[in-house]
mmCIF file of C-alpha atoms and ligand atoms in Angstrom:
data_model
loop_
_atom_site.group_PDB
_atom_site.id
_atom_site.type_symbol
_atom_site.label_atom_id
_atom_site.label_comp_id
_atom_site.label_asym_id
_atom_site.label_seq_id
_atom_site.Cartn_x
_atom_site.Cartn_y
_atom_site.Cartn_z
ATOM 1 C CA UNK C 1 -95.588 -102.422 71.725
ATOM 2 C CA UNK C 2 -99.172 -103.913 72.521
ATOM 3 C CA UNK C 3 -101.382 -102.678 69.780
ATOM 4 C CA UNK C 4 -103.718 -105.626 68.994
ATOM 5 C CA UNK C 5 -104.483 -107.502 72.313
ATOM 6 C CA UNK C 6 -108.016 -108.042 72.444
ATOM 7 C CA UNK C 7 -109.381 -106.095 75.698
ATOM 8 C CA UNK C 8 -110.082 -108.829 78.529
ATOM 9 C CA UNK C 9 -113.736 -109.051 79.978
ATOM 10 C CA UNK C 10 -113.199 -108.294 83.139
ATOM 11 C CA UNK C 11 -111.619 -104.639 82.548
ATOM 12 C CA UNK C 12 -113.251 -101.722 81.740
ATOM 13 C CA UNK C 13 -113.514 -99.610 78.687
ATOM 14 C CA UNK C 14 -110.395 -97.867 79.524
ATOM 15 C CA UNK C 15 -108.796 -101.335 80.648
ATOM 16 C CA UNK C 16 -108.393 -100.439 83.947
ATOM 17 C CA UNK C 17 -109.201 -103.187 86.976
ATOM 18 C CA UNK C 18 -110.107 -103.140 90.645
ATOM 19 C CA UNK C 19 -107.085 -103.320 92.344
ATOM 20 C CA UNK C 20 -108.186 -105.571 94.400
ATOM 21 C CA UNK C 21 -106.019 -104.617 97.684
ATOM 22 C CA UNK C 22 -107.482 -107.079 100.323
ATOM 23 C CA UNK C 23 -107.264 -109.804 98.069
ATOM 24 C CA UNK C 24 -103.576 -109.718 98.280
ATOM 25 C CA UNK C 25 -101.728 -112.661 100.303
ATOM 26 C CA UNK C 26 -98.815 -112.464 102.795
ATOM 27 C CA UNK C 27 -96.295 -114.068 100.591
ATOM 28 C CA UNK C 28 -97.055 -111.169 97.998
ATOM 29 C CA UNK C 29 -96.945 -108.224 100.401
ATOM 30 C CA UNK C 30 -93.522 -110.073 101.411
ATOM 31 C CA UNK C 31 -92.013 -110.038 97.898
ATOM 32 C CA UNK C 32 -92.859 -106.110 97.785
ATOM 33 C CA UNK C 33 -91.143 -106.145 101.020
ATOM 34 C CA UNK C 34 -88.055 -108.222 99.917
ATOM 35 C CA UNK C 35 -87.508 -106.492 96.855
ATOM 36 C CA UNK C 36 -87.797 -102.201 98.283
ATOM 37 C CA UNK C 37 -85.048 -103.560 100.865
ATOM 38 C CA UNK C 38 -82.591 -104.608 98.125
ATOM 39 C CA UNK C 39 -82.850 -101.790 96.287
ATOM 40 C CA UNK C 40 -82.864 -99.512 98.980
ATOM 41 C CA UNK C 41 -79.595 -101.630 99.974
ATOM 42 C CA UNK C 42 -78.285 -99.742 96.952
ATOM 43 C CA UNK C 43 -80.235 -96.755 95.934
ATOM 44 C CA UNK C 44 -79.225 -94.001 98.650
ATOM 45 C CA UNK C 45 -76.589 -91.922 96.671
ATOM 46 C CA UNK C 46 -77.169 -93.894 93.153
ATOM 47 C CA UNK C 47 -80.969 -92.675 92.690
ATOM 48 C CA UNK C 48 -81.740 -89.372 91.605
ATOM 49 C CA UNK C 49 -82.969 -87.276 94.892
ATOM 50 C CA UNK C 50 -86.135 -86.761 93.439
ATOM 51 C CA UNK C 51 -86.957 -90.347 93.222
ATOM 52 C CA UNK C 52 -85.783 -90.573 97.263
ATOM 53 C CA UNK C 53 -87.840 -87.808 98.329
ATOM 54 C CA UNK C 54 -91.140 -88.789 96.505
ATOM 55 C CA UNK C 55 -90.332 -92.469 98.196
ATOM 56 C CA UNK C 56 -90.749 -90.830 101.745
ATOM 57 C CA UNK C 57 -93.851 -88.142 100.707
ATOM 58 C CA UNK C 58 -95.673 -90.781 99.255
ATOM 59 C CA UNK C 59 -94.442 -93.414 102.425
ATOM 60 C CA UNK C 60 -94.106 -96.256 100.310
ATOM 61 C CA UNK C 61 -91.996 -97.491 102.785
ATOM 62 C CA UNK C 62 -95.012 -98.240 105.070
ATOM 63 C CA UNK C 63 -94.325 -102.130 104.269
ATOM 64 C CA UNK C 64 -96.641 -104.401 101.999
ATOM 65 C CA UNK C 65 -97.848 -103.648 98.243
ATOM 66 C CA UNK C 66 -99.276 -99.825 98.802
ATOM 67 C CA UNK C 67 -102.948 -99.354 98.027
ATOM 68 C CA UNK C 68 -103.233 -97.132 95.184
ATOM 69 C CA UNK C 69 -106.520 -95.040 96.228
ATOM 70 C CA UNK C 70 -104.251 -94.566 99.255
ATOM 71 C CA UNK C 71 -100.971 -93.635 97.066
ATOM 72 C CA UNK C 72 -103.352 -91.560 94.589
ATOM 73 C CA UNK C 73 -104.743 -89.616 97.146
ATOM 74 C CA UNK C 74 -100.828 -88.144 98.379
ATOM 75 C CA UNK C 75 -99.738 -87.985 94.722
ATOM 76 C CA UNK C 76 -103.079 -86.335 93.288
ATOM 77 C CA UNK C 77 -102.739 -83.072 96.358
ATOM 78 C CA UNK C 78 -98.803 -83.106 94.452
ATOM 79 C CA UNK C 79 -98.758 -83.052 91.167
ATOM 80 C CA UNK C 80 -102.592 -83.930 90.101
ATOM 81 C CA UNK C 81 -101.452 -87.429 89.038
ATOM 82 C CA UNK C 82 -103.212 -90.666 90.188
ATOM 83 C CA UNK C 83 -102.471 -94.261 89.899
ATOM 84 C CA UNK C 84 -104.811 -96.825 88.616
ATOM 85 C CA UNK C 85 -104.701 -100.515 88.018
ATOM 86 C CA UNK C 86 -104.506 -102.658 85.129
ATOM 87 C CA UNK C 87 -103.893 -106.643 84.141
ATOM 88 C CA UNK C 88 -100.506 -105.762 82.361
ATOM 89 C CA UNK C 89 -99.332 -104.022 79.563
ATOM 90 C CA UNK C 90 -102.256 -101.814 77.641
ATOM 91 C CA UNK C 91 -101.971 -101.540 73.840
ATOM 92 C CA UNK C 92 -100.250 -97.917 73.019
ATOM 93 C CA UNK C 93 -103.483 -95.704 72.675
ATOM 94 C CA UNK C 94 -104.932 -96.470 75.881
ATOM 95 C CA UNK C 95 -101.906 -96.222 77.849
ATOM 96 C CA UNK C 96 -101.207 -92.701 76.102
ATOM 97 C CA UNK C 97 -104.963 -91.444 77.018
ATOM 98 C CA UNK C 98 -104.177 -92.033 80.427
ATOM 99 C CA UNK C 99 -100.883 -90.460 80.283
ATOM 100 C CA UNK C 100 -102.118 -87.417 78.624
ATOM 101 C CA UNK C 101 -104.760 -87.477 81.800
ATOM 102 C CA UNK C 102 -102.658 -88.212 84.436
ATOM 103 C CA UNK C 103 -103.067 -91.010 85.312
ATOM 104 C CA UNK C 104 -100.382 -93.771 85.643
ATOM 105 C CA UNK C 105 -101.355 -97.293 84.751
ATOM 106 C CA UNK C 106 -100.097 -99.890 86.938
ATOM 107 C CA UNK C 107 -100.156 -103.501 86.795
ATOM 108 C CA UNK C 108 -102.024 -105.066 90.133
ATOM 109 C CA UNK C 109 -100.326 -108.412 90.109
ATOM 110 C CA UNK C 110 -96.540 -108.948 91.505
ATOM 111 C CA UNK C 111 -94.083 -111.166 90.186
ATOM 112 C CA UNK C 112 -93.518 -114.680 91.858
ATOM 113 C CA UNK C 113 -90.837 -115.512 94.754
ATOM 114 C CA UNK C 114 -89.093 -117.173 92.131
ATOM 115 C CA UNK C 115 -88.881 -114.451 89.613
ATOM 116 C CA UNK C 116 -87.455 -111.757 92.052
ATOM 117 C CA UNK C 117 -84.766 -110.694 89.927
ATOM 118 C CA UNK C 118 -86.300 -110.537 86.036
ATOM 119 C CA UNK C 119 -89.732 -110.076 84.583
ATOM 120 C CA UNK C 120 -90.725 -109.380 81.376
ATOM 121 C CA UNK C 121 -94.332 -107.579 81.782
ATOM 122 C CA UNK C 122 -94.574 -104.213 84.415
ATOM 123 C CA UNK C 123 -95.896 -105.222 87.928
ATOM 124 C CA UNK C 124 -96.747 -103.600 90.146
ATOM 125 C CA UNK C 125 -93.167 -103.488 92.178
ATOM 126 C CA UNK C 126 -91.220 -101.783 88.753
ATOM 127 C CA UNK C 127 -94.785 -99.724 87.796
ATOM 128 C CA UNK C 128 -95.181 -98.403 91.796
ATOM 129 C CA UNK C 129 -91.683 -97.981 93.120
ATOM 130 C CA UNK C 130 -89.794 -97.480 89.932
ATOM 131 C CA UNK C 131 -92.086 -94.731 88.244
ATOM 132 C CA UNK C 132 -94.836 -93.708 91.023
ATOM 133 C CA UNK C 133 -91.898 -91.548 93.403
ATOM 134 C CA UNK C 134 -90.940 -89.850 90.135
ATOM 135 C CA UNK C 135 -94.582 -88.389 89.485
ATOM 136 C CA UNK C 136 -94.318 -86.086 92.985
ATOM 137 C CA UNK C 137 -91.737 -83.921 90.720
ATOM 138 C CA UNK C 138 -93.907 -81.490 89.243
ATOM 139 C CA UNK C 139 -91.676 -80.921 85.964
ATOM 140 C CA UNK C 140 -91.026 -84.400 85.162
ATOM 141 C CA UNK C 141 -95.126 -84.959 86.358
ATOM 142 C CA UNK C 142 -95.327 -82.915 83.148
ATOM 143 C CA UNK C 143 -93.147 -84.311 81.003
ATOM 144 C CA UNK C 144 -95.159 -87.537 81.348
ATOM 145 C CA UNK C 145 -98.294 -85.843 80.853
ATOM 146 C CA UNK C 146 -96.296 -84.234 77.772
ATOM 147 C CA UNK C 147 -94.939 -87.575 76.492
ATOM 148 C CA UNK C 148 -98.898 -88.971 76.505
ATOM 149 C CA UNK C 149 -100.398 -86.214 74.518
ATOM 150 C CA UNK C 150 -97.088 -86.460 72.120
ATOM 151 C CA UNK C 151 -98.048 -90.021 72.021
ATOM 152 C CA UNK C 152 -101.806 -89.459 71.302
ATOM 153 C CA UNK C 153 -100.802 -87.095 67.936
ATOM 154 C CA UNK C 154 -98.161 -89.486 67.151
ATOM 155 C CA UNK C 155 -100.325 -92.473 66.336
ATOM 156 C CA UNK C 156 -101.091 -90.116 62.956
ATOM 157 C CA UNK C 157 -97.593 -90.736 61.847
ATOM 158 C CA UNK C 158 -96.155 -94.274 61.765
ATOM 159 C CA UNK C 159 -93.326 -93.349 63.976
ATOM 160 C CA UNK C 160 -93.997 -94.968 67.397
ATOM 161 C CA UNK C 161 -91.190 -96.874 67.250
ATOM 162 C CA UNK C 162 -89.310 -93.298 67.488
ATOM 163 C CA UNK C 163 -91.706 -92.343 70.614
ATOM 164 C CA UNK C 164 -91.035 -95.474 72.087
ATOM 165 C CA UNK C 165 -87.553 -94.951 72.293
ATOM 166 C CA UNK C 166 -87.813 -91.558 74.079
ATOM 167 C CA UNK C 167 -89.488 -93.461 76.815
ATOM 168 C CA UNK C 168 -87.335 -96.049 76.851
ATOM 169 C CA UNK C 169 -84.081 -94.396 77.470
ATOM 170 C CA UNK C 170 -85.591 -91.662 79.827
ATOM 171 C CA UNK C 171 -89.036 -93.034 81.778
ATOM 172 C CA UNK C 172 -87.069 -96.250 81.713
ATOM 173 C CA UNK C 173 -83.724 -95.781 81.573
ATOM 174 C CA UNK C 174 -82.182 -92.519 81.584
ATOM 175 C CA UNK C 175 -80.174 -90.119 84.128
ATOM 176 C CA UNK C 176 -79.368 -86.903 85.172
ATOM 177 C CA UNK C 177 -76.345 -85.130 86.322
ATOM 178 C CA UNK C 178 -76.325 -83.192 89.605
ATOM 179 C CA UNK C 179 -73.342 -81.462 91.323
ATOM 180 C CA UNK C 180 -72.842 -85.039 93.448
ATOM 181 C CA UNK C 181 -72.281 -87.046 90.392
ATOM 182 C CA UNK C 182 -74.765 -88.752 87.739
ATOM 183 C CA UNK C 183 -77.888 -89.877 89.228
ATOM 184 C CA UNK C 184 -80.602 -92.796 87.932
ATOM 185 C CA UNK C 185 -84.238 -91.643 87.498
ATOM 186 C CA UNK C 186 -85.608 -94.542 85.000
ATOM 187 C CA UNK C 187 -87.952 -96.433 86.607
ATOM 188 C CA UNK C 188 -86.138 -99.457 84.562
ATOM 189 C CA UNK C 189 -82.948 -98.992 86.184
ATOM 190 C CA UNK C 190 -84.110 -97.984 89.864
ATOM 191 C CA UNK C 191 -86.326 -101.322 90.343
ATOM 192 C CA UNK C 192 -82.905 -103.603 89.373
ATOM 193 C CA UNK C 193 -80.406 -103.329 92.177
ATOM 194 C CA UNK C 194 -77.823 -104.799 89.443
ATOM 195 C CA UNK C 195 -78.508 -102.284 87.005
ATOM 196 C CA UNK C 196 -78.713 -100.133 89.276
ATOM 197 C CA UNK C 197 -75.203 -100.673 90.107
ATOM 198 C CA UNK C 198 -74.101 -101.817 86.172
ATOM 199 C CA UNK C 199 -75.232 -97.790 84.541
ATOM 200 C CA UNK C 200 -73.516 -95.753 86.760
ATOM 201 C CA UNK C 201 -70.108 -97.757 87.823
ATOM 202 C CA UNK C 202 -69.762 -100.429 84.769
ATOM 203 C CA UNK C 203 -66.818 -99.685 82.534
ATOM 204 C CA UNK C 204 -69.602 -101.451 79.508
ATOM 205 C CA UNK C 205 -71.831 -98.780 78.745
ATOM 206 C CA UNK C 206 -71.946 -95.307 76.924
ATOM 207 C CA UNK C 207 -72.958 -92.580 79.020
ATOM 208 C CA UNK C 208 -74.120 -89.619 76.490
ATOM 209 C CA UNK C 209 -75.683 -86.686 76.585
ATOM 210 C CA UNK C 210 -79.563 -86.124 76.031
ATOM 211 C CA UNK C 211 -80.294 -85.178 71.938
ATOM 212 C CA UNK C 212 -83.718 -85.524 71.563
ATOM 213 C CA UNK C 213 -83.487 -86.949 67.926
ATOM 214 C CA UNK C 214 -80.608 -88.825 68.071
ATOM 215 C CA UNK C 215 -82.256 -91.046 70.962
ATOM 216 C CA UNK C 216 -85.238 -91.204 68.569
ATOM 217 C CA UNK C 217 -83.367 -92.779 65.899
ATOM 218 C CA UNK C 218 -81.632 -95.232 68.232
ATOM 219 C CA UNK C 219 -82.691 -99.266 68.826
ATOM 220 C CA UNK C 220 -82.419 -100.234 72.431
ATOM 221 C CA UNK C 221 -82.686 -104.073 74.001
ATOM 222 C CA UNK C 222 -85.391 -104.877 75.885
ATOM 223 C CA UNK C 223 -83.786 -108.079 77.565
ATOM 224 C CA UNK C 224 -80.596 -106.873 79.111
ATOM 225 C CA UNK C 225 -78.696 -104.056 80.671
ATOM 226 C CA UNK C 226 -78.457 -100.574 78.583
ATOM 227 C CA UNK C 227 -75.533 -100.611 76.126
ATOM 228 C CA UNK C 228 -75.928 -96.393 76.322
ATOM 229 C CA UNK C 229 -77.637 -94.388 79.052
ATOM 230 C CA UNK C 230 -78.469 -90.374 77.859
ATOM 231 C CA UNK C 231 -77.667 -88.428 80.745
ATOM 232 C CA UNK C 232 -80.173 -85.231 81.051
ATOM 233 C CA UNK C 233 -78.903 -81.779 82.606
ATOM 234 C CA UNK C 234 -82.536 -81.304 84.306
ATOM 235 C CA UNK C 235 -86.062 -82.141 83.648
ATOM 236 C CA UNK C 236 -86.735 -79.106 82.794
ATOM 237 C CA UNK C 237 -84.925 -79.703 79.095
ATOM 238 C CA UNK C 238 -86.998 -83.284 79.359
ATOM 239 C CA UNK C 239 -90.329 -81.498 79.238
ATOM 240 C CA UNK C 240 -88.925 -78.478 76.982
ATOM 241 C CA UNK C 241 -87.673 -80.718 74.346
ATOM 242 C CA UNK C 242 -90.782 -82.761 74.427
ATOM 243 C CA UNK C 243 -93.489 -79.464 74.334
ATOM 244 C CA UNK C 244 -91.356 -77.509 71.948
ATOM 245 C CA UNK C 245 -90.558 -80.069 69.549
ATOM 246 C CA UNK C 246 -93.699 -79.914 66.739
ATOM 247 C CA UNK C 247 -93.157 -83.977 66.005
ATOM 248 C CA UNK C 248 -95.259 -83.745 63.104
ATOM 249 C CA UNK C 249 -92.781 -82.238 60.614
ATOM 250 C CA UNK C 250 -89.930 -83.917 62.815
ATOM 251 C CA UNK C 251 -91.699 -87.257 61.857
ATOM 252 C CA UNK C 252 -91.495 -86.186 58.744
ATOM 253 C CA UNK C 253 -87.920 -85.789 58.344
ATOM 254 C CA UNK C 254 -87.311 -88.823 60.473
ATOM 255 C CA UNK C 255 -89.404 -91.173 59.119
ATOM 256 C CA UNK C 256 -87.628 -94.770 58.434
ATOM 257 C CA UNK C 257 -84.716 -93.719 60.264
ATOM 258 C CA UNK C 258 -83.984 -95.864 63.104
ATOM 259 C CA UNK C 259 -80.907 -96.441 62.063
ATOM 260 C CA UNK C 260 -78.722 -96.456 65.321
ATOM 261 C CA UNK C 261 -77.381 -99.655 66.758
ATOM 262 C CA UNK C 262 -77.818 -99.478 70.955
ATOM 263 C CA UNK C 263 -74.366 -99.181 70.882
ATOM 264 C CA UNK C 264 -73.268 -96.425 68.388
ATOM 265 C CA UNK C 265 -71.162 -93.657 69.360
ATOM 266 C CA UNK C 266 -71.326 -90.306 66.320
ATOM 267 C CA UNK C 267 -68.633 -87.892 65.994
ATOM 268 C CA UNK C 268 -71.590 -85.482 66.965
ATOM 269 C CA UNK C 269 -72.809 -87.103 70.550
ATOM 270 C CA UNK C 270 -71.191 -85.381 74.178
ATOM 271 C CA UNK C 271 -70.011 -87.946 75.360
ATOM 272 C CA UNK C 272 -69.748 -88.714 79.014
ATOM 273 C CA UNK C 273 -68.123 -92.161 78.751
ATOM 274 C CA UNK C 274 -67.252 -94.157 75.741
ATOM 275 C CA UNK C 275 -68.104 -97.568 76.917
ATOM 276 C CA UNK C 276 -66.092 -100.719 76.344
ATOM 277 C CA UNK C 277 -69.073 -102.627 75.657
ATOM 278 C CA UNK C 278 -67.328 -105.606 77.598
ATOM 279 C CA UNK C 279 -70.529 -106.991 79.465
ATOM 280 C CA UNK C 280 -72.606 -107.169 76.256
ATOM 281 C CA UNK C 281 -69.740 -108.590 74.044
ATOM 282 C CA UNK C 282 -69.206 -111.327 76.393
ATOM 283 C CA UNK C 283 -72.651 -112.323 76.117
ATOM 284 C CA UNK C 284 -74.562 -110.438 78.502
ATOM 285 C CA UNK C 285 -76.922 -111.474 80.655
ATOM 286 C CA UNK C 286 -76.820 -115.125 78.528
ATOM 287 C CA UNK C 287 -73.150 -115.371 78.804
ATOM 288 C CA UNK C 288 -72.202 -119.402 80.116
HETATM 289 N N1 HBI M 301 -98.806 -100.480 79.124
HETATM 290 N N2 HBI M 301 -99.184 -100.982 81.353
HETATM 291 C C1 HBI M 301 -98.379 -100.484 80.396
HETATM 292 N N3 HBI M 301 -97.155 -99.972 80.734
HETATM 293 C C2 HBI M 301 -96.308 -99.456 79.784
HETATM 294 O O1 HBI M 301 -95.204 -98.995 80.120
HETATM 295 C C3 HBI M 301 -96.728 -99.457 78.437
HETATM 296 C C4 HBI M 301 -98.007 -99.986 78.139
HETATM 297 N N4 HBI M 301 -98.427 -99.993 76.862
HETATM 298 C C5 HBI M 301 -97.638 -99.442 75.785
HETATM 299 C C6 HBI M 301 -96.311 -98.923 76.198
HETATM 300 N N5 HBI M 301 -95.931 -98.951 77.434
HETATM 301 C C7 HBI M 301 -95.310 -98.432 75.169
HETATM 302 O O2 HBI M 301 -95.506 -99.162 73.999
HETATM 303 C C8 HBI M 301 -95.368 -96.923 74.871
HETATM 304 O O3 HBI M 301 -94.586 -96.206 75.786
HETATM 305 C C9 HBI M 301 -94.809 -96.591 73.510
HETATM 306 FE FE1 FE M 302 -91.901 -99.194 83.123
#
């Protein structure tokens, strides 16, 4: 969480940038270009069809880092959702006001040749192709706008850590059952072609069901594959539980309690696979 970064110079009041589109060299529209064609080397049948189809209607397959007016303009005639740039990660408040008005905040800047296959801070290869497509569903378009304004009302309480961890293992990380099989929507998971591969046919992690407050009350890493995906039935429940839970007096009840290890499994949780947890116990991604 980014709460007390001073706000750079060059942004403006809401921290948003100039994308900056023709400044933009070859060897950068190259790494966008590298990158879609290993993951779509293994997203066709792994990635949610939702994600797929707003991947064509939004063409970000036309080669090169996509211009975001450009990208806005498709999205906005959609689902009323636009795209704008910023330097990097925004502290919590900010990034929720522009949820709540959506708007998606992406970071301009992609990651170097040499860091292809891990990055710390959102560019704008995992903040464009991993949670752009996504927005041209118009239930999960709300959820997000949902999850903002949740956001917003939960900086009252001191339970963002909670909040945090709804995003986390759905915006990021989660997936959904269809009748083909389970499906990845996180942007997290969709812009790795490893993890990618790792959540849905590694015998390592959990695979539970969606329960809104047990995800709340459960740590996650930040640094490594998922020790537990929640799998959703449809977005639909996403944006229900999110409206129709009041979080104040849920807050309430929850406060303190983030009590569940990323790799707990209760007597109470459906779950879809109890995972052997073999990948992290070995080390994970530090393992010699
Ligand atoms: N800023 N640019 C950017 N992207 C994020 O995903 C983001 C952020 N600021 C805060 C934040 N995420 C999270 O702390 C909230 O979801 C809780
Ligand atoms: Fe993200």
């Amino acid at each position: 969480m980014s709460n007390h970064s001073e706000r750079p110079a060059h942004t403006n009041p809401d921290w948003t940038i100039d994308q900056g589109w023709a400044d933009y060299t070859e060897t950068e529209h190259q790494t966008w270009d590298t990158l879609y064609e290993r993951l779509m080397a293994v997203l066709p049948g792994r990635a949610a069809p939702e994600f797929l189809h707003g991947l064509e209607a939004l063409n970000l397959n036309r080669g090169g880092i996509p211009n975001f007016e450009e990208i806005s303009d498709e999205l906005e005639q959609l689902t009323g959702w636009r795209v704008v740039a910023v330097p990097g990660l925004v502290p919590d408040d900010v990034f929720f006001e522009h949820l709540a008005n959506r708007r998606f905040p992406a970071g301009s800047f992609i990651r170097k040749p040499e860091q292809l296959d891990y990055i710390q801070e959102p560019d704008v290869f995992h903040d464009v192709f991993g949670h752009v497509p996504m927005l041209t569903d118009p239930v999960f378009a709300n959820y997000m706008e949902a999850y903002g304004k949740g956001g917003l009302r939960s900086l009252r309480h001191a339970s963002l850590k909670n909040l945090a961890a709804l995003y986390w293992y759905t915006v990021e990380f989660g997936l959904i059952k269809t009748d083909q099989g389970l499906r990845i929507y996180g942007a997290g998971i969709v812009s790795s072609p490893a993890e990618s591969r790792f959540c849905l046919e590694d015998p390592s992690p959990n695979r539970i069901g969606f329960d809104l407050e047990r995800l709340m009350r459960t740590d996650y890493r930040i640094d490594d594959f998922q020790q537990t995906y929640f799998v959703i039935d449809s977005y639909e429940d996403l944006f229900r539980a999110t409206v129709d839970t009041d979080f104040a007096p849920f807050y309430a009840q929850m406060l303190g309690k983030f009590d569940l290890k990323p790799e707990d499994v209760l007597d109470s949780d459906t779950v879809l696979t109890k995972g052997t947890q073999a990948y992290a116990n070995r080390g994970g991604r530090f393992a010699a």
